[in-house]
Tab-separated table of C-alpha atoms in Angstrom:
chain	number	residue	atom	x	y	z
A	1	UNK	CA	-26.361	-52.787	-118.964
A	2	UNK	CA	-28.984	-55.634	-120.057
A	3	UNK	CA	-29.208	-53.682	-123.293
A	4	UNK	CA	-25.533	-53.727	-124.692
A	5	UNK	CA	-22.658	-55.609	-125.233
A	6	UNK	CA	-20.192	-54.143	-123.608
A	7	UNK	CA	-16.763	-54.276	-122.066
A	8	UNK	CA	-15.024	-52.425	-119.215
A	9	UNK	CA	-11.025	-52.063	-119.805
A	10	UNK	CA	-8.546	-50.051	-117.762
A	11	UNK	CA	-7.169	-47.637	-119.445
A	12	UNK	CA	-3.548	-47.509	-120.686
A	13	UNK	CA	-1.355	-45.772	-123.560
A	14	UNK	CA	-2.910	-48.181	-126.203
A	15	UNK	CA	-6.351	-47.061	-126.017
A	16	UNK	CA	-5.774	-43.363	-125.550
A	17	UNK	CA	-6.489	-42.534	-129.146
A	18	UNK	CA	-9.958	-43.836	-128.809
A	19	UNK	CA	-10.721	-41.894	-125.959
A	20	UNK	CA	-9.407	-38.807	-127.646
A	21	UNK	CA	-11.658	-39.553	-130.584
A	22	UNK	CA	-14.664	-40.194	-128.042
A	23	UNK	CA	-14.154	-36.970	-126.402
A	24	UNK	CA	-13.939	-35.001	-130.073
A	25	UNK	CA	-17.348	-36.780	-130.618
A	26	UNK	CA	-18.768	-35.317	-127.107
A	27	UNK	CA	-17.922	-32.204	-127.793
A	28	UNK	CA	-19.187	-31.787	-131.343
A	29	UNK	CA	-22.541	-33.096	-129.556
A	30	UNK	CA	-22.350	-30.582	-126.775
A	31	UNK	CA	-20.664	-27.607	-129.116
A	32	UNK	CA	-17.801	-27.124	-127.070
A	33	UNK	CA	-16.573	-24.525	-129.291
A	34	UNK	CA	-19.477	-22.017	-128.342
A	35	UNK	CA	-19.451	-22.398	-124.644
A	36	UNK	CA	-15.710	-21.262	-123.286
A	37	UNK	CA	-16.469	-23.711	-120.224
A	38	UNK	CA	-16.860	-26.624	-122.068
A	39	UNK	CA	-14.223	-25.430	-124.437
A	40	UNK	CA	-11.585	-25.027	-121.359
A	41	UNK	CA	-12.622	-28.513	-120.032
A	42	UNK	CA	-12.052	-30.024	-123.686
A	43	UNK	CA	-8.607	-28.346	-123.190
A	44	UNK	CA	-8.090	-30.316	-119.833
A	45	UNK	CA	-9.202	-33.629	-120.686
A	46	UNK	CA	-6.907	-33.761	-124.132
A	47	UNK	CA	-3.985	-32.955	-121.754
A	48	UNK	CA	-4.745	-35.134	-119.192
A	49	UNK	CA	-5.353	-38.169	-121.618
A	50	UNK	CA	-2.240	-36.818	-123.844
A	51	UNK	CA	-0.071	-37.093	-120.408
A	52	UNK	CA	-1.555	-40.287	-118.917
A	53	UNK	CA	1.535	-42.062	-118.581
A	54	UNK	CA	2.649	-39.296	-116.506
A	55	UNK	CA	0.110	-38.970	-114.222
A	56	UNK	CA	-0.589	-40.973	-110.881
A	57	UNK	CA	-4.140	-41.667	-112.198
A	58	UNK	CA	-6.286	-44.570	-112.959
A	59	UNK	CA	-8.869	-45.001	-115.599
A	60	UNK	CA	-11.487	-46.931	-116.810
A	61	UNK	CA	-13.233	-47.068	-120.736
A	62	UNK	CA	-16.583	-48.696	-121.152
A	63	UNK	CA	-16.828	-50.120	-124.852
A	64	UNK	CA	-19.830	-50.837	-126.540
A	65	UNK	CA	-19.738	-53.207	-129.624
A	66	UNK	CA	-16.056	-52.661	-129.510
A	67	UNK	CA	-15.949	-48.518	-129.343
A	68	UNK	CA	-15.312	-46.230	-126.849
A	69	UNK	CA	-18.487	-45.065	-125.078
A	70	UNK	CA	-17.317	-43.543	-121.771
A	71	UNK	CA	-14.301	-43.161	-119.834
A	72	UNK	CA	-13.065	-41.774	-116.329
A	73	UNK	CA	-9.996	-40.890	-114.806
A	74	UNK	CA	-8.647	-40.421	-110.853
A	75	UNK	CA	-6.436	-40.836	-108.127
A	76	UNK	CA	-6.629	-41.075	-104.448
A	77	UNK	CA	-6.108	-37.917	-102.369
A	78	UNK	CA	-5.444	-39.699	-99.071
A	79	UNK	CA	-5.999	-43.140	-97.561
A	80	UNK	CA	-10.030	-42.595	-97.340
A	81	UNK	CA	-10.416	-40.494	-100.221
A	82	UNK	CA	-10.493	-40.879	-104.083
A	83	UNK	CA	-10.924	-37.910	-106.565
A	84	UNK	CA	-12.707	-38.408	-109.780
A	85	UNK	CA	-11.316	-35.820	-112.233
A	86	UNK	CA	-12.954	-36.922	-115.529
A	87	UNK	CA	-16.019	-38.555	-116.466
A	88	UNK	CA	-17.345	-38.776	-119.864
A	89	UNK	CA	-20.040	-40.562	-121.600
A	90	UNK	CA	-21.937	-40.953	-124.777
A	91	UNK	CA	-25.289	-38.726	-123.665
A	92	UNK	CA	-27.327	-40.880	-126.217
A	93	UNK	CA	-26.696	-43.884	-124.046
A	94	UNK	CA	-29.107	-43.829	-121.189
A	95	UNK	CA	-27.805	-44.738	-117.805
A	96	UNK	CA	-24.217	-45.115	-119.119
A	97	UNK	CA	-23.332	-41.835	-117.117
A	98	UNK	CA	-24.037	-43.865	-113.821
A	99	UNK	CA	-22.887	-47.057	-115.202
A	100	UNK	CA	-18.909	-45.964	-115.644
A	101	UNK	CA	-19.290	-44.097	-112.329
A	102	UNK	CA	-20.543	-47.566	-110.569
A	103	UNK	CA	-18.002	-49.650	-112.778
A	104	UNK	CA	-15.166	-47.134	-111.594
A	105	UNK	CA	-15.863	-46.975	-107.978
A	106	UNK	CA	-16.076	-50.545	-107.416
A	107	UNK	CA	-13.394	-51.620	-109.542
A	108	UNK	CA	-10.480	-49.120	-108.443
A	109	UNK	CA	-11.882	-47.587	-105.377
A	110	UNK	CA	-13.690	-49.994	-103.374
A	111	UNK	CA	-10.914	-49.434	-100.663
A	112	UNK	CA	-11.659	-46.177	-100.034
A	113	UNK	CA	-14.652	-44.382	-97.691
A	114	UNK	CA	-14.991	-41.328	-100.238
A	115	UNK	CA	-15.388	-40.617	-103.409
A	116	UNK	CA	-14.823	-37.353	-104.450
A	117	UNK	CA	-16.694	-36.127	-107.547
A	118	UNK	CA	-15.714	-32.282	-107.536
A	119	UNK	CA	-17.254	-29.467	-107.908
A	120	UNK	CA	-20.517	-28.712	-109.875
A	121	UNK	CA	-19.415	-25.289	-111.418
A	122	UNK	CA	-22.537	-23.785	-110.429
A	123	UNK	CA	-24.782	-25.502	-112.767
A	124	UNK	CA	-27.897	-26.889	-111.529
A	125	UNK	CA	-28.009	-29.914	-113.889
A	126	UNK	CA	-24.193	-31.081	-112.561
A	127	UNK	CA	-25.442	-30.516	-108.995
A	128	UNK	CA	-28.615	-32.488	-109.253
A	129	UNK	CA	-27.062	-35.468	-110.796
A	130	UNK	CA	-24.203	-35.740	-108.059
A	131	UNK	CA	-26.878	-34.944	-105.144
A	132	UNK	CA	-28.565	-37.957	-106.712
A	133	UNK	CA	-25.577	-40.044	-105.356
A	134	UNK	CA	-26.695	-39.178	-101.843
A	135	UNK	CA	-23.197	-37.368	-100.744
A	136	UNK	CA	-21.979	-37.995	-97.302
A	137	UNK	CA	-21.444	-34.362	-97.070
A	138	UNK	CA	-20.618	-31.197	-99.526
A	139	UNK	CA	-17.537	-28.969	-99.083
A	140	UNK	CA	-18.188	-25.304	-99.699
A	141	UNK	CA	-16.461	-23.447	-102.261
A	142	UNK	CA	-15.187	-19.940	-102.721
A	143	UNK	CA	-14.259	-18.018	-105.563
A	144	UNK	CA	-11.603	-15.264	-104.676
A	145	UNK	CA	-11.328	-12.209	-106.991
A	146	UNK	CA	-8.995	-9.109	-106.957
A	147	UNK	CA	-10.913	-5.994	-106.220
């Protein structure tokens, strides 16, 4: 935060094209086309952003030098829990992922007891990142497959 001239902006329809552009840049960096999971995630992000006005979500974007470099979307699950569905940040900007998380939780979810950061998809790096927030508890997940 000390190193950048940044602006926090609530998400509304006017900023959606910039968010989609940032998502495209993120996918180029992460090579979403070569990874089926990232490709599906990209499609889900596109659908969520394209239908933002129909969803009951709140969102926040961080602009650095007037360009979107991070964004997040979430909603309340119940009276004491908010769920963060999407959180994207330019991986080349150190600390931005943690900053967007902190900003969003402070500005949108200060009145809830728990923030559900959703599952780690079995990815070790994502699990470590989520555990670094010292969660109150983890919910065990299961996959059911037909025989």
